[in-house]
Tab-separated table of C-alpha atoms and ligand atoms in Angstrom:
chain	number	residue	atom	x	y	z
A	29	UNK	CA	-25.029	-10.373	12.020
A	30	UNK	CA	-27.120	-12.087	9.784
A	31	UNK	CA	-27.568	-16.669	9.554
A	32	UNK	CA	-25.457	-16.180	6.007
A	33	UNK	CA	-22.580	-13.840	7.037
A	34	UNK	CA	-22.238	-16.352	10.170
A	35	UNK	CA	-22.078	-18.947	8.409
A	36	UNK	CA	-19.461	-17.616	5.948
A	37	UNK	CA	-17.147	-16.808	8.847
A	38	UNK	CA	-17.620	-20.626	10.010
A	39	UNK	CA	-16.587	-21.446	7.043
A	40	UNK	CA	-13.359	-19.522	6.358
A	41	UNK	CA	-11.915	-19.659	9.992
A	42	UNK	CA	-8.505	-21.738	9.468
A	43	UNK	CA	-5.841	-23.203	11.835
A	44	UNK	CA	-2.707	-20.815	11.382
A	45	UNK	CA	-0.827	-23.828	12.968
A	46	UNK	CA	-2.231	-27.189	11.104
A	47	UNK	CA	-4.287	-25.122	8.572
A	48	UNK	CA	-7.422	-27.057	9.235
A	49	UNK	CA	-10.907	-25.989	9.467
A	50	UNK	CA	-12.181	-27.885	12.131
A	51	UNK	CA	-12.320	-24.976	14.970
A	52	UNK	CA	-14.577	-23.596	16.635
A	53	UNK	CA	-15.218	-19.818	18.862
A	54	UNK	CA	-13.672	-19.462	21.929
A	55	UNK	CA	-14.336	-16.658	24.083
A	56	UNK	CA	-13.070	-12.739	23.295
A	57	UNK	CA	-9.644	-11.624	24.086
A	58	UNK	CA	-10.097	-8.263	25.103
A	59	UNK	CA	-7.432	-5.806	23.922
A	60	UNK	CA	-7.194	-2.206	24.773
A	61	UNK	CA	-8.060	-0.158	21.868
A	62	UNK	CA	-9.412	-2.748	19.441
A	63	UNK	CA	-12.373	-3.644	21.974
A	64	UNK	CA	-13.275	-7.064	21.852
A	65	UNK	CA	-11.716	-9.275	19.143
A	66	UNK	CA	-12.665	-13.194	18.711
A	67	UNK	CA	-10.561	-16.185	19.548
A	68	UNK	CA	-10.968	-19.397	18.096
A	69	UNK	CA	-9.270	-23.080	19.191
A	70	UNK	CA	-8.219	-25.321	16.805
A	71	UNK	CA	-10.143	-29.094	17.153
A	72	UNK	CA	-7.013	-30.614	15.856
A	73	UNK	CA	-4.304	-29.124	17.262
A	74	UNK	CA	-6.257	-28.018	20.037
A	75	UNK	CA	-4.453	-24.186	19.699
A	76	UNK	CA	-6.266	-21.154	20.823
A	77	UNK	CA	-5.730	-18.208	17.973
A	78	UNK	CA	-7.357	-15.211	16.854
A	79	UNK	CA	-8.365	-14.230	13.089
A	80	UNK	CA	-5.486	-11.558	11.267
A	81	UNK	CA	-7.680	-9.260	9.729
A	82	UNK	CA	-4.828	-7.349	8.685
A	83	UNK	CA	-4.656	-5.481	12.161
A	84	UNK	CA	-3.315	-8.087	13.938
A	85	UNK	CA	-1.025	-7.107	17.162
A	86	UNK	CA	-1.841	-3.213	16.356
A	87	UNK	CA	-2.119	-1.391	19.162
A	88	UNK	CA	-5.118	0.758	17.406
A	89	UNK	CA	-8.059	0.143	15.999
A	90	UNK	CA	-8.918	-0.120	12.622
A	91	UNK	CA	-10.990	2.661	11.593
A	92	UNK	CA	-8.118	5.033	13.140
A	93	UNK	CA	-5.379	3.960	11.083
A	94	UNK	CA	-7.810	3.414	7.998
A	95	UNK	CA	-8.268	7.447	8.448
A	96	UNK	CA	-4.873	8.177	8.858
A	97	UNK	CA	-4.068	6.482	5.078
A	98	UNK	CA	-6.706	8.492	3.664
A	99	UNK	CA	-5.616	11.759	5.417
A	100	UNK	CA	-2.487	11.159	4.054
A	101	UNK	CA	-2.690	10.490	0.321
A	102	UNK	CA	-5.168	13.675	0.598
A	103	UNK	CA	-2.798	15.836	1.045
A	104	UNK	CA	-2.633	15.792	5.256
A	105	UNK	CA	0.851	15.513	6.535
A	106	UNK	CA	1.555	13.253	9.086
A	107	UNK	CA	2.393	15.872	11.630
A	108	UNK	CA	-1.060	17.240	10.930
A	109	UNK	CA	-2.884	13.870	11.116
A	110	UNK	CA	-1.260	13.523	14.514
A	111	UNK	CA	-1.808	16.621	15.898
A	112	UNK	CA	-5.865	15.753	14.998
A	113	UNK	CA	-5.498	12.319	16.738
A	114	UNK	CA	-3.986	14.146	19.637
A	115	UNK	CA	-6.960	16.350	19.971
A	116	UNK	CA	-9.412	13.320	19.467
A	117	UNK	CA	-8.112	10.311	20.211
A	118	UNK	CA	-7.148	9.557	24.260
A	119	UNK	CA	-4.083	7.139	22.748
A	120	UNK	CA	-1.719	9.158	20.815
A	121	UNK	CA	-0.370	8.310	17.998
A	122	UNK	CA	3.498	9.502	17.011
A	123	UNK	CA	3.630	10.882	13.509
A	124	UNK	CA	6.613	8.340	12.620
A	125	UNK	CA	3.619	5.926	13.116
A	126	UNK	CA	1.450	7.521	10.652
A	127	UNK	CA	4.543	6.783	8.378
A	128	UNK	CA	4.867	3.347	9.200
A	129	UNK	CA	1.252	2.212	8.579
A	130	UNK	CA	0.793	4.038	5.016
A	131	UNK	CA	4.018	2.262	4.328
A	132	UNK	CA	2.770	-1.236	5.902
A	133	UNK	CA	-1.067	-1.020	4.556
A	134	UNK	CA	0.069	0.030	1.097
A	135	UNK	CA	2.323	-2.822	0.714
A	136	UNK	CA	-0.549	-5.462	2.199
A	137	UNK	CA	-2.884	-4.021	-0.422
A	138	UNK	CA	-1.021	-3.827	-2.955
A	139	UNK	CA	0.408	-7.564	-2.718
A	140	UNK	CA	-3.597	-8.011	-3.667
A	141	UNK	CA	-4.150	-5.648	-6.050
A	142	UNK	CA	-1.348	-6.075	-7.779
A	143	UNK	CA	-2.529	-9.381	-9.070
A	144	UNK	CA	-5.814	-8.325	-10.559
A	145	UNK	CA	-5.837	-8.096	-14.398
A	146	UNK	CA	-7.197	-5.374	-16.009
A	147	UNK	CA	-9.883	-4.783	-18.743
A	148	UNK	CA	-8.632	-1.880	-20.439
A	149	UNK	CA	-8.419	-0.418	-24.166
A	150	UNK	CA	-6.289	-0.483	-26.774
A	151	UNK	CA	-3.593	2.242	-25.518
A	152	UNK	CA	-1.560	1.568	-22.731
A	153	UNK	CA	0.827	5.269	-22.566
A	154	UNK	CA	4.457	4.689	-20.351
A	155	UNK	CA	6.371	7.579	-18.816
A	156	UNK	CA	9.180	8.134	-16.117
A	157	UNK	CA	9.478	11.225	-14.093
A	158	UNK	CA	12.626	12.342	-12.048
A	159	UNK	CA	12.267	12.672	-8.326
A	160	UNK	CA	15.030	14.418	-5.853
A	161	UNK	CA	15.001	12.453	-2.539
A	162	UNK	CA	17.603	13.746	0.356
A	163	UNK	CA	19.576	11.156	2.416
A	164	UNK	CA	18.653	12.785	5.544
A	165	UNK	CA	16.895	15.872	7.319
A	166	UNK	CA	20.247	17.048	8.618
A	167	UNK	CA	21.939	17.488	4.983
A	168	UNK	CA	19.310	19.102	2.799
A	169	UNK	CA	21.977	19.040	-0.026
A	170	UNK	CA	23.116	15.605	-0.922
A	171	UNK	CA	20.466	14.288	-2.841
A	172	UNK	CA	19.575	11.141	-4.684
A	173	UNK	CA	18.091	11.256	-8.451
A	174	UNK	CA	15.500	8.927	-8.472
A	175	UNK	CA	12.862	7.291	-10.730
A	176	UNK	CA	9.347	7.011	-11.169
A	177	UNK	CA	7.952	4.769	-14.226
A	178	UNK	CA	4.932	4.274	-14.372
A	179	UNK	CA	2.011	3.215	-16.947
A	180	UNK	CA	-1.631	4.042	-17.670
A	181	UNK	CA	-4.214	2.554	-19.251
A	182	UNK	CA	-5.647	5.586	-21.664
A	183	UNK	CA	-9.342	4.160	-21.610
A	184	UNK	CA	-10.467	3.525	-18.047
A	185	UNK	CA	-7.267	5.569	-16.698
A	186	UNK	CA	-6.156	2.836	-14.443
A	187	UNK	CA	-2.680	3.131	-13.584
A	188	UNK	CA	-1.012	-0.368	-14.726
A	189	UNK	CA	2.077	-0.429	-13.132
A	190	UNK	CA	4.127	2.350	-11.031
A	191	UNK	CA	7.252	1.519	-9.446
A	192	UNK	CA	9.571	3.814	-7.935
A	193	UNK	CA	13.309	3.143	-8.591
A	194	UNK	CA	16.628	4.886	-7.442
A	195	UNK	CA	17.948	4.735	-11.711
A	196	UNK	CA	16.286	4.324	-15.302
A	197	UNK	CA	17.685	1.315	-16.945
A	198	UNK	CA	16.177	-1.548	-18.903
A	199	UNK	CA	16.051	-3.561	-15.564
A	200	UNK	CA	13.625	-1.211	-14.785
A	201	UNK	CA	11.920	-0.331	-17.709
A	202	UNK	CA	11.760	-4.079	-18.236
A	203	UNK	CA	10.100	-4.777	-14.951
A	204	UNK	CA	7.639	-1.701	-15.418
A	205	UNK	CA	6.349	-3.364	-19.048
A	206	UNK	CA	6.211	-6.960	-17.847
A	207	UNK	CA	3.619	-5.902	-15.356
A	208	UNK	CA	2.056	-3.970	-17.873
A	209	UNK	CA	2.001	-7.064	-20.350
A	210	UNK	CA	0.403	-9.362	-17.526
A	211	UNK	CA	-2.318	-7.057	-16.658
A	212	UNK	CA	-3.873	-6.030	-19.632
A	213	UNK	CA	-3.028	-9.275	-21.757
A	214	UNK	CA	-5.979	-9.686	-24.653
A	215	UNK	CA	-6.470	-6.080	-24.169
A	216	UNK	CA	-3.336	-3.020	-24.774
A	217	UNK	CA	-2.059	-3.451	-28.365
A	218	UNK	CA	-0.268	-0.091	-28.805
A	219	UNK	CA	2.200	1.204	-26.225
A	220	UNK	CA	3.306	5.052	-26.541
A	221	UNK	CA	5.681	6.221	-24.697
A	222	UNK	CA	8.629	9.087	-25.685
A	223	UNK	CA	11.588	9.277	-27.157
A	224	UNK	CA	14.016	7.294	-25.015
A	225	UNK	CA	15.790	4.681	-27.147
A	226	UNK	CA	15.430	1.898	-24.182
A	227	UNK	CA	11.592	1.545	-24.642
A	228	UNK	CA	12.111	-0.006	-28.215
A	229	UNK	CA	14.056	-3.193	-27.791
A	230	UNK	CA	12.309	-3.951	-24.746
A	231	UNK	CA	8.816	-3.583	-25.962
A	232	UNK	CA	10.128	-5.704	-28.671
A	233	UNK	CA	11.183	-8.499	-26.870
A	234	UNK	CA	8.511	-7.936	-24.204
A	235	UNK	CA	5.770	-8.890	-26.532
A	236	UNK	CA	7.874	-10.889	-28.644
A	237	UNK	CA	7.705	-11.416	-32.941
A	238	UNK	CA	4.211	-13.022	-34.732
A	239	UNK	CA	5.959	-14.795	-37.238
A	240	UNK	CA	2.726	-15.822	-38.751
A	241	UNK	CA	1.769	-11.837	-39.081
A	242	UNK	CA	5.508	-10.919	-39.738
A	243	UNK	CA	4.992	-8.460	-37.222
A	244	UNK	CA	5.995	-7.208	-33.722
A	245	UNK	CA	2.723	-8.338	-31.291
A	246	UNK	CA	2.884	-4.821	-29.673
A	247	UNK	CA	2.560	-1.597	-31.912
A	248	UNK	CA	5.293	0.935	-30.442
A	249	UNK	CA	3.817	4.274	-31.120
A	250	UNK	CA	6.628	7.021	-29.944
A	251	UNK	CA	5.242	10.718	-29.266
A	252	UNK	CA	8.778	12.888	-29.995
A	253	UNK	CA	7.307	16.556	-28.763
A	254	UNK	CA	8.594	17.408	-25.600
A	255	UNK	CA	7.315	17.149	-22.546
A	256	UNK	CA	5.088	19.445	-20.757
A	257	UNK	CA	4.157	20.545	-24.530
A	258	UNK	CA	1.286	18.446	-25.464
A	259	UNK	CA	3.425	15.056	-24.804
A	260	UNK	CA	0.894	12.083	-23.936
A	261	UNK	CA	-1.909	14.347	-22.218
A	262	UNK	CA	-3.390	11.356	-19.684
A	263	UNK	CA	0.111	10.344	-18.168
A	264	UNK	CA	0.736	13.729	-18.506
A	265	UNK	CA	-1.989	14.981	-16.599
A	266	UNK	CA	-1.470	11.978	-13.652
A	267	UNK	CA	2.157	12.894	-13.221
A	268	UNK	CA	1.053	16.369	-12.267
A	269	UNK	CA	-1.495	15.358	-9.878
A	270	UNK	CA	1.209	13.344	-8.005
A	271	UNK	CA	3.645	16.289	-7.999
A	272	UNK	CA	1.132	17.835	-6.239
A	273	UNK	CA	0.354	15.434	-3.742
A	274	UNK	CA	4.292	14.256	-2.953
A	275	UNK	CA	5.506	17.641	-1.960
A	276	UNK	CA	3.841	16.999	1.106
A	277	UNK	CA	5.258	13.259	1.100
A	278	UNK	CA	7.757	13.555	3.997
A	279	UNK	CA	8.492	9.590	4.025
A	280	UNK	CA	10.173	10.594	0.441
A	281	UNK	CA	13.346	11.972	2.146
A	282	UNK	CA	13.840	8.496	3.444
A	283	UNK	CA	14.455	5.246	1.434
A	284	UNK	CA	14.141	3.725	-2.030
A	285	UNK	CA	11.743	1.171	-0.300
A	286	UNK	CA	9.535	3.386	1.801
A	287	UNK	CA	9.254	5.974	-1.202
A	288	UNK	CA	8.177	3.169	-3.351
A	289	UNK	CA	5.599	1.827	-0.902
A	290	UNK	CA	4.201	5.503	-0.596
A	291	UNK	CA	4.013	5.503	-4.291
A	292	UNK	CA	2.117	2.228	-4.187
A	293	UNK	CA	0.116	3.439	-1.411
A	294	UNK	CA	-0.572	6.546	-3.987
A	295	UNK	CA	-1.223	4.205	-7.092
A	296	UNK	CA	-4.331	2.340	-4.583
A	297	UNK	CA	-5.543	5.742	-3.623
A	298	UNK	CA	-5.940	7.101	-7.614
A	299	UNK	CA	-7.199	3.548	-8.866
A	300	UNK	CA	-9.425	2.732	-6.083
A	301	UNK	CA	-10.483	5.411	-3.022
A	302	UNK	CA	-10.664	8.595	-5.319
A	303	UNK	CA	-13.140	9.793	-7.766
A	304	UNK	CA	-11.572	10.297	-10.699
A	305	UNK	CA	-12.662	14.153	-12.341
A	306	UNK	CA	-12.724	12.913	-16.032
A	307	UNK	CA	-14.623	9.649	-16.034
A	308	UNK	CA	-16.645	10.556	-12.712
A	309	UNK	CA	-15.901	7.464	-11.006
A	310	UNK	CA	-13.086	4.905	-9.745
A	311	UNK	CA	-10.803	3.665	-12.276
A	312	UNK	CA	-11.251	0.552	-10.881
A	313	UNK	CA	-14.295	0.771	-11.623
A	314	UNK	CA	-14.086	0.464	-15.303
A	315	UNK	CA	-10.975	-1.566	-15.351
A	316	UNK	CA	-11.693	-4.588	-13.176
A	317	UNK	CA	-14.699	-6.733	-11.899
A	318	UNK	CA	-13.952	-6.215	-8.264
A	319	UNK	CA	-16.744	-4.525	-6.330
A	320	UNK	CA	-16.107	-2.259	-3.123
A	321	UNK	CA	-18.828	-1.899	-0.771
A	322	UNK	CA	-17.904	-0.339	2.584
A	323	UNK	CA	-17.831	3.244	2.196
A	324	UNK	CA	-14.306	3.308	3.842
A	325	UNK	CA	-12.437	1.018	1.044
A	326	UNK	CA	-9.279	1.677	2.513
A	327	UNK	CA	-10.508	-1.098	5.271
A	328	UNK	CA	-12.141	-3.205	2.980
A	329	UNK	CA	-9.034	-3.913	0.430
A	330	UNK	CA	-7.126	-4.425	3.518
A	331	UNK	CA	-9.578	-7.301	4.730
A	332	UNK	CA	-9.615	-8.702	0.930
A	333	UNK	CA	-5.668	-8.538	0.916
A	334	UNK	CA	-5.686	-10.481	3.656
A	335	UNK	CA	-8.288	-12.908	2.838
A	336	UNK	CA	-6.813	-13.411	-0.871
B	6	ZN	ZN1	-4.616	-26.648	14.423
């Protein structure tokens, strides 16, 4: 470790009990699969603590459960992922675990990336697509017709906002464009999205009336051809991609909640980890300033989550 990086750490080491800085290292607590971790004691409080780096109290390390996220959102089901651990890991890992960390990392990133604005173009395309999720494994036939609306930014094809919802209402469509309206503020002037007479009035009242222009502040520009027929090509094209990706999505069959926070675990996988084949890079990478530098950015957006 270099003088700087030391330093740094100094710096940003924090009481989790008094919240002040004054603390200094104390010893390693040695845990089983993590190796070696840091501990630190408080000069105020005099408290001994270690550092959440967002694997706090896990019982495995890091770079194991970063792996099992990307297996996953590449198309690996958990069962699979687990059956690899079992063959190369000495602490096995239940696939129900698998489950529970995609759904616990992809809510602790996304509380950080959910807040970062977007630098995007003009066109901002909206869409919903209806998902089938089953109450249980047991009864294969009582399903649930779910929601997912979602938003992409036609330019840098960074998707805005995608929330997964068990009905399509305004309560939803309303919470999908708010997001959308925070993120790319000073940026999306024309929203498209189909047919569905909800979109209108909210857009409206989203963006609100320039009485000085005597016009609505966001153009509504409504594509009537139906879909899967030419119908807004770049949401289009994204929604496909996911089909292809959820059918393997066994968490799905459970609920709302944990088929939302796969779905947010999905949207950090297409903006961030993956290349994307049109633009040859990250969207991220066009959309927003942020810079990732480990080669394994699942682990590094779960550090910045926790340090933002
Ligand atoms: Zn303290």
């Amino acid at each position: 470790m270099t003088k700087q990086s030391n330093k740094d750490e100094k710096k940003k080491v924090v009481c989790p009990c008094c919240n002040k800085e004054s603390t200094k290292k104390d010893g390693k607590r040695k845990t089983q699969n993590r190796g070696l971790i840091q501990r630190y004691r408080c000069l105020d409080c005099n408290r001994r603590f270690v550092v959440d780096d967002g694997f706090f109290r896990m019982r495995n390390h890091p770079k194991k459960i970063t792996c099992a996220i990307d297996l996953f959102y590449k198309g690996v089901s958990t069962r699979k992922v687990q059956e690899h651990f079992q063959a190369f890991y000495p602490h096995n890992s239940h696939n129900t675990t698998i489950y529970r960390w995609v759904v616990k990392y992809s809510n602790m990133i996304s509380g950080f990336t959910d807040k970062i604005k977007i630098k995007g173009g003009a066109e901002v395309q909206v869409d919903e697509m209806e998902y089938h999720r089953r109450f249980s494994h047991k009864n294969k036939n009582v399903v649930s017709k779910d929601w997912f609306i979602d938003s992409i930014d036609v330019q840098t094809r960074f998707l805005v906002s995608a929330k997964y919802f068990n009905s399509r209402g305004q309560n939803e469509i309303k919470e999908i464009l708010g997001e959308v309206r925070y993120k790319t503020e000073g940026y999306t002037t024309t929203i498209t999205t189909d047919g569905w007479k909800a979109y209108e009035k909210i857009i409206k009242r989203t963006w609100g009336y320039n009485n000085k222009v005597g016009k609505h502040n966001m153009k509504h520009n409504i594509v009537m051809a139906s879909k899967g027929d030419g119908f807004n090509i770049y949401i289009e094209r994204l929604h496909n991609s996911i089909r292809e990706r959820t059918v393997t999505f066994r968490g799905f069959h459970g609920s709302v909640e944990s088929a939302d926070s796969i779905m947010k675990g999905y949207a950090i996988f297409y903006n961030f980890i993956r290349k994307h084949q049109s633009i040859k890079c990250c969207p991220y990478e066009l959309a927003t300033d942020l810079k990732l530098e480990n080669p394994n950015k699942w682990l590094e957006l779960i550090e910045m989550s926790k340090r933002n």
